[in-house]
mmCIF file of C-alpha atoms and ligand atoms in Angstrom:
data_model
loop_
_atom_site.group_PDB
_atom_site.id
_atom_site.type_symbol
_atom_site.label_atom_id
_atom_site.label_comp_id
_atom_site.label_asym_id
_atom_site.label_seq_id
_atom_site.Cartn_x
_atom_site.Cartn_y
_atom_site.Cartn_z
ATOM 1 C CA MET A 11 35.948 24.655 7.923
ATOM 2 C CA GLY A 12 32.553 23.003 8.933
ATOM 3 C CA LYS A 13 31.263 22.704 12.291
ATOM 4 C CA ILE A 14 31.590 19.475 13.550
ATOM 5 C CA ASN A 15 27.979 17.043 14.354
ATOM 6 C CA TYR A 16 27.699 15.792 17.628
ATOM 7 C CA LEU A 17 25.555 12.872 15.668
ATOM 8 C CA ASP A 18 27.921 12.480 13.135
ATOM 9 C CA ILE A 19 30.954 11.350 15.419
ATOM 10 C CA HIS A 20 28.321 9.598 17.671
ATOM 11 C CA PRO A 21 25.820 8.168 16.469
ATOM 12 C CA ASP A 22 22.649 7.021 18.287
ATOM 13 C CA LYS A 23 22.831 3.909 16.849
ATOM 14 C CA TYR A 24 25.330 2.588 18.889
ATOM 15 C CA LYS A 25 23.920 4.005 21.846
ATOM 16 C CA LEU A 26 21.519 1.298 23.569
ATOM 17 C CA LEU A 27 24.525 -1.613 22.560
ATOM 18 C CA LEU A 28 27.771 0.035 23.973
ATOM 19 C CA LYS A 29 25.573 0.642 26.961
ATOM 20 C CA ARG A 30 25.343 -3.229 26.895
ATOM 21 C CA MET A 31 28.531 -3.941 26.928
ATOM 22 C CA LEU A 32 29.486 -1.704 29.217
ATOM 23 C CA LEU A 33 27.479 -3.603 32.355
ATOM 24 C CA THR A 34 28.455 -6.498 30.841
ATOM 25 C CA SER A 35 32.665 -5.605 30.500
ATOM 26 C CA LEU A 36 31.892 -3.777 34.059
ATOM 27 C CA ALA A 37 30.481 -7.377 35.614
ATOM 28 C CA GLU A 38 34.057 -8.680 34.539
ATOM 29 C CA VAL A 39 36.050 -5.730 35.632
ATOM 30 C CA HIS A 40 34.458 -5.951 38.939
ATOM 31 C CA SER A 41 34.513 -9.457 40.056
ATOM 32 C CA LYS A 42 38.331 -8.897 39.147
ATOM 33 C CA SER A 43 38.225 -6.091 41.697
ATOM 34 C CA ILE A 44 40.322 -5.713 44.604
ATOM 35 C CA ALA A 45 40.138 -3.080 47.124
ATOM 36 C CA GLN A 46 42.857 -0.057 46.367
ATOM 37 C CA GLU A 47 43.846 1.975 49.003
ATOM 38 C CA LYS A 48 42.550 5.628 47.996
ATOM 39 C CA SER A 49 44.387 8.238 47.870
ATOM 40 C CA SER A 50 44.428 11.189 50.443
ATOM 41 C CA TYR A 51 45.361 14.194 47.913
ATOM 42 C CA CYS A 52 44.662 15.326 44.017
ATOM 43 C CA PRO A 53 47.594 13.474 41.531
ATOM 44 C CA VAL A 54 47.618 16.991 39.570
ATOM 45 C CA CYS A 55 48.177 19.635 42.437
ATOM 46 C CA HIS A 56 48.841 17.460 45.634
ATOM 47 C CA ASN A 57 46.823 19.139 47.820
ATOM 48 C CA ASN A 58 44.908 17.240 50.427
ATOM 49 C CA GLU A 59 41.791 19.119 50.396
ATOM 50 C CA ILE A 60 39.399 16.426 48.105
ATOM 51 C CA SER A 61 36.302 15.585 48.478
ATOM 52 C CA HIS A 62 33.503 13.208 47.499
ATOM 53 C CA TYR A 63 32.367 13.798 43.483
ATOM 54 C CA GLU A 64 30.160 10.832 42.525
ATOM 55 C CA ILE A 65 30.144 6.824 42.257
ATOM 56 C CA LYS A 66 30.247 5.647 38.557
ATOM 57 C CA ASN A 67 29.980 2.073 36.996
ATOM 58 C CA GLY A 68 30.672 0.720 40.650
ATOM 59 C CA PHE A 69 33.747 3.477 40.992
ATOM 60 C CA GLU A 70 34.159 6.316 43.451
ATOM 61 C CA LEU A 71 34.872 9.424 42.092
ATOM 62 C CA ASP A 72 36.560 12.309 44.217
ATOM 63 C CA LYS A 73 37.880 15.894 43.292
ATOM 64 C CA CYS A 74 39.946 17.900 43.887
ATOM 65 C CA GLU A 75 38.906 21.722 46.068
ATOM 66 C CA HIS A 76 42.066 23.534 45.308
ATOM 67 C CA CYS A 77 42.636 22.682 41.217
ATOM 68 C CA GLY A 78 39.020 21.308 39.727
ATOM 69 C CA HIS A 79 41.182 17.924 39.189
ATOM 70 C CA VAL A 80 38.288 15.321 38.906
ATOM 71 C CA PHE A 81 39.510 11.178 39.633
ATOM 72 C CA CYS A 82 39.033 8.215 40.619
ATOM 73 C CA ASN A 83 40.055 7.255 43.588
ATOM 74 C CA PRO A 84 41.103 4.470 44.440
ATOM 75 C CA MET A 85 41.964 4.194 41.044
ATOM 76 C CA PRO A 86 41.152 1.259 38.526
ATOM 77 C CA THR A 87 43.795 -1.976 39.242
ATOM 78 C CA ASP A 88 46.297 -3.262 36.466
ATOM 79 C CA GLU A 89 43.687 -6.128 36.047
ATOM 80 C CA GLN A 90 40.663 -4.412 35.940
ATOM 81 C CA LEU A 91 42.051 -2.375 33.312
ATOM 82 C CA GLU A 92 43.620 -5.853 31.597
ATOM 83 C CA SER A 93 40.376 -6.614 31.414
ATOM 84 C CA TYR A 94 37.963 -3.827 30.650
ATOM 85 C CA TYR A 95 40.523 -2.396 28.095
ATOM 86 C CA ASN A 96 40.705 -6.016 26.016
ATOM 87 C CA GLY A 97 37.070 -6.568 26.230
ATOM 88 C CA GLU A 98 34.420 -6.454 23.431
ATOM 89 C CA MET A 99 33.248 -3.200 24.554
ATOM 90 C CA LYS A 100 36.742 -2.208 23.205
ATOM 91 C CA LEU A 101 36.461 -3.553 19.732
ATOM 92 C CA LEU A 102 33.198 -2.538 19.189
ATOM 93 C CA GLU A 103 34.954 1.318 19.824
ATOM 94 C CA ASN A 104 36.882 0.415 17.001
ATOM 95 C CA GLN A 105 34.170 -0.924 14.989
ATOM 96 C CA ILE A 106 32.803 2.621 16.182
ATOM 97 C CA PHE A 107 35.896 4.965 14.365
ATOM 98 C CA ARG A 108 35.734 2.870 11.769
ATOM 99 C CA ASP A 109 32.748 3.281 10.825
ATOM 100 C CA THR A 110 32.984 7.585 11.942
ATOM 101 C CA PHE A 111 36.053 7.719 10.227
ATOM 102 C CA GLU A 112 35.524 10.419 7.610
ATOM 103 C CA LYS A 113 33.519 12.356 9.722
ATOM 104 C CA ARG A 114 36.008 12.119 12.250
ATOM 105 C CA ILE A 115 38.722 13.492 10.164
ATOM 106 C CA PRO A 116 37.812 17.494 9.903
ATOM 107 C CA ILE A 117 38.826 17.410 13.367
ATOM 108 C CA PHE A 118 42.495 15.737 13.347
ATOM 109 C CA ASN A 119 43.108 18.231 9.839
ATOM 110 C CA ALA A 120 42.401 21.403 12.342
ATOM 111 C CA ARG A 121 45.136 19.483 14.875
ATOM 112 C CA VAL A 122 47.201 19.004 12.163
ATOM 113 C CA GLU A 123 47.061 22.065 10.658
ATOM 114 C CA LYS A 124 48.022 23.760 13.643
ATOM 115 C CA ILE A 125 51.233 21.240 14.727
ATOM 116 C CA LYS A 126 52.265 22.175 11.044
ATOM 117 C CA GLN A 127 52.924 25.890 12.266
ATOM 118 C CA TYR A 128 55.600 24.147 14.488
ATOM 119 C CA MET A 129 56.989 21.435 13.364
ATOM 120 C CA GLU A 130 57.386 20.788 9.340
ATOM 121 C CA GLU A 131 59.962 17.769 9.441
ATOM 122 C CA GLY A 132 61.291 15.571 11.836
ATOM 123 C CA LYS A 133 59.829 12.839 14.223
ATOM 124 C CA LEU A 134 56.581 12.220 15.569
ATOM 125 C CA LEU A 135 55.614 9.748 18.090
ATOM 126 C CA ASP A 136 51.985 9.388 18.150
ATOM 127 C CA VAL A 137 50.075 7.932 21.270
ATOM 128 C CA GLY A 138 47.370 5.544 21.128
ATOM 129 C CA SER A 139 46.611 5.809 17.270
ATOM 130 C CA ALA A 140 43.575 3.161 17.649
ATOM 131 C CA VAL A 141 42.221 2.557 14.469
ATOM 132 C CA GLY A 142 44.989 5.697 12.535
ATOM 133 C CA ILE A 143 42.254 8.524 12.170
ATOM 134 C CA PHE A 144 44.889 10.997 13.231
ATOM 135 C CA VAL A 145 47.558 9.193 11.433
ATOM 136 C CA GLU A 146 45.294 9.579 7.748
ATOM 137 C CA SER A 147 44.619 13.378 8.160
ATOM 138 C CA LEU A 148 48.643 13.447 8.471
ATOM 139 C CA VAL A 149 49.344 11.679 5.589
ATOM 140 C CA ARG A 150 46.328 13.589 3.674
ATOM 141 C CA ASN A 151 47.875 16.851 4.307
ATOM 142 C CA GLN A 152 51.460 16.183 2.598
ATOM 143 C CA ASN A 153 53.648 16.704 5.371
ATOM 144 C CA SER A 154 57.500 15.620 5.480
ATOM 145 C CA LEU A 155 56.855 14.132 9.025
ATOM 146 C CA SER A 156 58.530 10.651 9.569
ATOM 147 C CA ILE A 157 55.520 9.295 12.249
ATOM 148 C CA SER A 158 55.777 6.309 14.853
ATOM 149 C CA CYS A 159 52.491 4.878 16.144
ATOM 150 C CA CYS A 160 51.812 3.059 19.048
ATOM 151 C CA ASP A 161 49.120 1.577 20.885
ATOM 152 C CA PRO A 162 49.012 -0.968 23.046
ATOM 153 C CA SER A 163 46.176 -2.960 21.105
ATOM 154 C CA LYS A 164 46.455 -6.041 18.698
ATOM 155 C CA ASP A 165 42.741 -4.735 16.844
ATOM 156 C CA ALA A 166 43.886 -1.464 16.279
ATOM 157 C CA CYS A 167 47.380 -1.648 15.254
ATOM 158 C CA SER A 168 45.893 -4.668 12.655
ATOM 159 C CA SER A 169 44.334 -1.495 11.536
ATOM 160 C CA LEU A 170 47.092 0.848 11.486
ATOM 161 C CA ASN A 171 49.029 -2.181 9.992
ATOM 162 C CA LYS A 172 46.596 -2.635 6.995
ATOM 163 C CA ARG A 173 46.282 0.973 5.983
ATOM 164 C CA PHE A 174 49.720 2.063 6.230
ATOM 165 C CA GLY A 175 52.023 -1.125 6.829
ATOM 166 C CA ASP A 176 53.547 -0.400 3.499
ATOM 167 C CA ASN A 177 54.331 3.170 4.122
ATOM 168 C CA PRO A 178 57.692 3.430 4.616
ATOM 169 C CA SER A 179 57.540 6.800 6.848
ATOM 170 C CA ILE A 180 55.343 5.243 9.366
ATOM 171 C CA ASN A 181 56.259 3.152 12.106
ATOM 172 C CA ILE A 182 53.841 0.772 13.767
ATOM 173 C CA TYR A 183 54.305 -0.172 17.251
ATOM 174 C CA ASN A 184 51.781 -2.815 19.559
ATOM 175 C CA CYS A 185 53.169 -1.378 22.944
ATOM 176 C CA TRP A 186 52.710 1.040 25.437
ATOM 177 C CA LEU A 187 54.238 4.235 26.085
ATOM 178 C CA HIS A 188 56.447 2.720 28.411
ATOM 179 C CA GLU A 189 57.445 -0.011 26.070
ATOM 180 C CA MET A 190 59.064 2.456 24.003
ATOM 181 C CA PRO A 191 62.863 2.582 23.642
ATOM 182 C CA ALA A 192 64.351 5.486 25.622
ATOM 183 C CA GLU A 193 67.214 5.773 22.924
ATOM 184 C CA ASN A 194 64.616 6.638 19.880
ATOM 185 C CA LYS A 195 63.662 10.627 20.661
ATOM 186 C CA PHE A 196 61.186 12.138 18.675
ATOM 187 C CA ASP A 197 60.754 16.061 17.375
ATOM 188 C CA GLY A 198 56.543 15.917 19.038
ATOM 189 C CA ILE A 199 54.176 13.550 20.615
ATOM 190 C CA THR A 200 50.597 13.725 19.989
ATOM 191 C CA LEU A 201 47.967 11.810 22.250
ATOM 192 C CA TRP A 202 44.631 12.857 21.637
ATOM 193 C CA ASP A 203 41.970 11.901 24.119
ATOM 194 C CA THR A 204 44.106 9.519 25.825
ATOM 195 C CA LEU A 205 45.368 11.370 29.329
ATOM 196 C CA GLU A 206 42.161 10.625 30.496
ATOM 197 C CA HIS A 207 42.898 7.080 30.541
ATOM 198 C CA ILE A 208 45.978 7.190 32.272
ATOM 199 C CA THR A 209 46.302 6.212 36.044
ATOM 200 C CA ASP A 210 49.416 6.795 37.307
ATOM 201 C CA LEU A 211 50.041 10.349 35.605
ATOM 202 C CA SER A 212 54.231 10.529 36.737
ATOM 203 C CA PRO A 213 55.484 7.674 34.998
ATOM 204 C CA PHE A 214 54.024 8.658 31.646
ATOM 205 C CA CYS A 215 54.877 12.353 31.638
ATOM 206 C CA GLU A 216 58.010 11.740 32.389
ATOM 207 C CA LYS A 217 58.074 8.510 29.773
ATOM 208 C CA ILE A 218 56.530 11.706 27.466
ATOM 209 C CA PHE A 219 59.221 13.669 28.667
ATOM 210 C CA GLU A 220 62.148 11.495 28.312
ATOM 211 C CA LEU A 221 61.506 10.812 25.257
ATOM 212 C CA LEU A 222 61.268 14.337 23.243
ATOM 213 C CA LYS A 223 64.587 15.591 22.434
ATOM 214 C CA PRO A 224 65.357 19.408 23.839
ATOM 215 C CA GLY A 225 62.711 21.755 22.700
ATOM 216 C CA GLY A 226 60.275 19.287 21.113
ATOM 217 C CA TYR A 227 56.829 19.441 21.083
ATOM 218 C CA TRP A 228 53.927 17.912 22.765
ATOM 219 C CA PHE A 229 50.524 17.679 21.833
ATOM 220 C CA PHE A 230 47.900 16.463 22.865
ATOM 221 C CA SER A 231 43.544 16.867 24.062
ATOM 222 C CA THR A 232 41.406 15.820 26.868
ATOM 223 C CA PRO A 233 38.248 16.825 28.237
ATOM 224 C CA ASN A 234 38.131 19.866 29.802
ATOM 225 C CA LEU A 235 35.300 20.218 32.744
ATOM 226 C CA ASN A 236 35.679 23.912 32.901
ATOM 227 C CA SER A 237 33.286 24.096 29.387
ATOM 228 C CA LEU A 238 29.827 24.593 28.416
ATOM 229 C CA GLU A 239 29.607 21.088 27.690
ATOM 230 C CA TRP A 240 30.242 19.946 31.648
ATOM 231 C CA SER A 241 29.102 22.387 33.512
ATOM 232 C CA ILE A 242 25.611 21.319 32.476
ATOM 233 C CA ALA A 243 25.923 17.897 31.668
ATOM 234 C CA GLY A 244 28.178 17.760 35.285
ATOM 235 C CA ARG A 245 28.536 14.005 36.951
ATOM 236 C CA ASP A 246 25.420 13.674 34.435
ATOM 237 C CA HIS A 247 28.355 13.936 31.695
ATOM 238 C CA GLU A 248 28.490 10.824 29.121
ATOM 239 C CA GLN A 249 32.420 10.880 29.215
ATOM 240 C CA LEU A 250 32.798 10.335 33.406
ATOM 241 C CA VAL A 251 33.386 6.512 31.930
ATOM 242 C CA PRO A 252 35.600 4.979 35.467
ATOM 243 C CA PRO A 253 37.943 2.509 34.535
ATOM 244 C CA GLY A 254 38.086 4.438 30.936
ATOM 245 C CA HIS A 255 38.373 7.670 32.320
ATOM 246 C CA VAL A 256 40.527 8.692 35.381
ATOM 247 C CA ASN A 257 42.013 11.781 35.289
ATOM 248 C CA LEU A 258 40.044 14.386 34.514
ATOM 249 C CA PHE A 259 41.530 17.886 33.925
ATOM 250 C CA ASN A 260 40.429 21.836 33.349
ATOM 251 C CA LYS A 261 42.479 24.568 31.970
ATOM 252 C CA ASN A 262 43.396 25.763 34.958
ATOM 253 C CA ASN A 263 45.350 22.643 35.876
ATOM 254 C CA ILE A 264 46.341 21.215 32.921
ATOM 255 C CA LEU A 265 49.146 24.784 33.593
ATOM 256 C CA ILE A 266 50.282 22.690 37.274
ATOM 257 C CA LEU A 267 50.639 18.789 35.266
ATOM 258 C CA LEU A 268 52.769 20.264 32.521
ATOM 259 C CA LYS A 269 54.853 22.352 34.402
ATOM 260 C CA LYS A 270 55.440 19.861 37.469
ATOM 261 C CA PHE A 271 56.917 17.685 34.438
ATOM 262 C CA GLY A 272 59.559 20.017 33.135
ATOM 263 C CA PHE A 273 56.712 21.831 30.371
ATOM 264 C CA GLU A 274 55.919 24.865 29.201
ATOM 265 C CA LEU A 275 52.423 25.987 27.631
ATOM 266 C CA ILE A 276 53.309 27.464 24.268
ATOM 267 C CA GLU A 277 48.557 27.837 23.762
ATOM 268 C CA ILE A 278 45.179 25.886 24.850
ATOM 269 C CA THR A 279 42.188 25.965 22.478
ATOM 270 C CA THR A 280 38.943 25.363 22.857
ATOM 271 C CA PRO A 281 37.950 23.768 19.439
ATOM 272 C CA ASN A 282 34.808 21.980 17.831
ATOM 273 C CA GLY A 283 32.227 24.203 20.421
ATOM 274 C CA SER A 284 29.450 23.034 18.436
ATOM 275 C CA MET A 285 29.826 19.107 20.556
ATOM 276 C CA ASP A 286 29.299 21.055 23.460
ATOM 277 C CA VAL A 287 26.003 23.013 21.864
ATOM 278 C CA GLY A 288 25.037 19.878 20.088
ATOM 279 C CA TYR A 289 25.536 17.493 23.371
ATOM 280 C CA VAL A 290 23.653 20.543 25.266
ATOM 281 C CA GLU A 291 21.054 20.465 22.589
ATOM 282 C CA LYS A 292 20.877 16.954 22.866
ATOM 283 C CA LEU A 293 20.225 17.060 27.386
ATOM 284 C CA ALA A 294 18.719 19.751 27.622
ATOM 285 C CA HIS A 295 15.485 17.993 25.068
ATOM 286 C CA GLY A 296 16.086 15.209 26.659
ATOM 287 C CA SER A 297 15.177 16.559 30.570
ATOM 288 C CA SER A 298 14.641 19.645 32.570
ATOM 289 C CA ASP A 299 16.785 18.948 34.689
ATOM 290 C CA TYR A 300 19.500 21.206 32.724
ATOM 291 C CA ASP A 301 17.580 24.331 32.190
ATOM 292 C CA LEU A 302 18.949 25.755 35.972
ATOM 293 C CA LYS A 303 22.396 24.792 34.625
ATOM 294 C CA LEU A 304 22.033 26.205 31.949
ATOM 295 C CA GLY A 305 21.069 29.824 32.933
ATOM 296 C CA THR A 306 23.594 29.854 35.425
ATOM 297 C CA PHE A 307 26.317 29.369 32.647
ATOM 298 C CA ILE A 308 25.214 31.729 30.886
ATOM 299 C CA LYS A 309 24.925 34.101 33.610
ATOM 300 C CA ALA A 310 28.293 33.758 34.710
ATOM 301 C CA HIS A 311 29.629 33.913 31.655
ATOM 302 C CA LEU A 312 28.176 36.608 30.888
ATOM 303 C CA THR A 313 30.479 39.324 32.394
ATOM 304 C CA ASP A 314 32.973 37.611 30.003
ATOM 305 C CA PRO A 315 34.072 39.959 27.461
ATOM 306 C CA ASN A 316 34.764 37.399 24.777
ATOM 307 C CA PHE A 317 31.514 35.248 25.230
ATOM 308 C CA LYS A 318 29.616 37.693 25.292
ATOM 309 C CA SER A 319 30.765 39.460 21.837
ATOM 310 C CA ALA A 320 29.863 35.852 20.280
ATOM 311 C CA LEU A 321 26.749 34.955 22.271
ATOM 312 C CA SER A 322 26.545 38.758 20.406
ATOM 313 C CA ASP A 323 27.703 37.403 17.117
ATOM 314 C CA ALA A 324 25.676 33.709 17.117
ATOM 315 C CA ILE A 325 22.062 36.013 17.847
ATOM 316 C CA THR A 326 22.971 37.723 15.196
ATOM 317 C CA HIS A 327 23.766 34.999 12.840
ATOM 318 C CA ALA A 328 20.250 33.020 14.116
ATOM 319 C CA ASN A 329 17.852 36.216 13.616
ATOM 320 C CA LEU A 330 17.304 35.687 17.317
ATOM 321 C CA GLY A 331 18.080 39.663 18.045
ATOM 322 C CA GLY A 332 15.344 41.706 19.327
ATOM 323 C CA ASN A 333 15.581 44.579 16.313
ATOM 324 C CA MET A 334 14.377 43.261 13.307
ATOM 325 C CA PHE A 335 15.744 44.547 9.210
ATOM 326 C CA VAL A 336 13.946 45.198 6.751
ATOM 327 C CA ILE A 337 14.489 45.381 3.094
ATOM 328 C CA ALA A 338 11.186 45.380 1.428
ATOM 329 C CA ARG A 339 10.423 45.363 -1.897
ATOM 330 C CA LYS A 340 7.022 46.350 -3.870
ATOM 331 C CA SER A 341 5.851 44.394 -6.327
ATOM 332 C CA ILE A 342 5.869 45.300 -10.083
HETATM 333 ZN ZN1 ZN B 690 44.567 19.400 42.879
#
C-alpha cells in the first residue's frame, strides 16, 4: 500500500484562506463568550494535578501531569460551539475534504480492512461522517454491512445524500449522536477524528456504549500526543485548535478512558507514520527551533528495540548507511 503524503491531504493553497477564516470565526465565537468555571481535575483520569499548558485561539488549555491529557479548561460553551461549527470556515473545511476526497480514500481503505477482520456483516453506525469518505471506502470495498451515518452538519448531510441517497443499505441521520434513537442497536460504531472535538466525554462515551449491542465494536481515531509529530511540534502543532479540538489524548490515557466507560481494548496502532514525517519535515525546514526536539525524540526512542530496528531499516532503504557495498563492472 502506498504511503499517505502529508501535502496531498493538507494542500498549501488552502492554508492562508483557512487562517483568515479562522480569525473571523474566532471573533464571532468570542463575541458569544460567557465565562465558564474552570475544572479542577482531568476529564480522563480525574487526577487534580493539572497545570497550564497553552493559550491558543483565546482558549486556555491545561495538561494533566498524571495521564498527559491536554484539554480546554474551561471548555467552550454550547453557544460558542454552535457559532464555530456553523461558520463559513467549517464550510471551507468540508470543501477541502471534497477536493482531497480521493487522496484521503487510502487512509480509510486501511481502516476498512481492519474493520473487516472483526465484522463481516451486521449494522454499523458512522458518527460524524462529514462528506462521506469513509462510507465511500466501505462501499468500494465490498461489504455486507448495513450502514448508518450521523452528522449534525446540514452541509455534510447534503453531500452524503447526494452520494448515497439511492443506496438502500445506507441510512443518513442529520443529527447529533445523543439524538440517535436508543432502541436502534449496532454491531459496530466508527468515529474518525471526532473524539477530540467532544467537550463532555461522559455522556458521549455512555451513548456509544448504549448504542452498541453486547460485544459490539467501537472503532475510532484521534490524535496521539505521544508521537513524533506532537513531540516535535508541541504547543505549535497545527492541530492544537480550540474550540475545535478540546480533548487531546495519548496512547496511554485512551486505555483509562475505555476502561472507565466499559470498553476493553483490542489494539492500538498508529498507521500513516508518513504523515508525521511529512509534517516534521515541513516544521524542521521552516525553522531551526525544532532541531533540538527532533534530536531529543530520536535519542529518547533509541532504547526501544522496535524504533531502533525501524530506523535501521529506514537508513538502509534510503542508502544512508555508513558503509557502502559497491558492485562494479569492467566496461567492455
Ligand atoms: Zn489525567
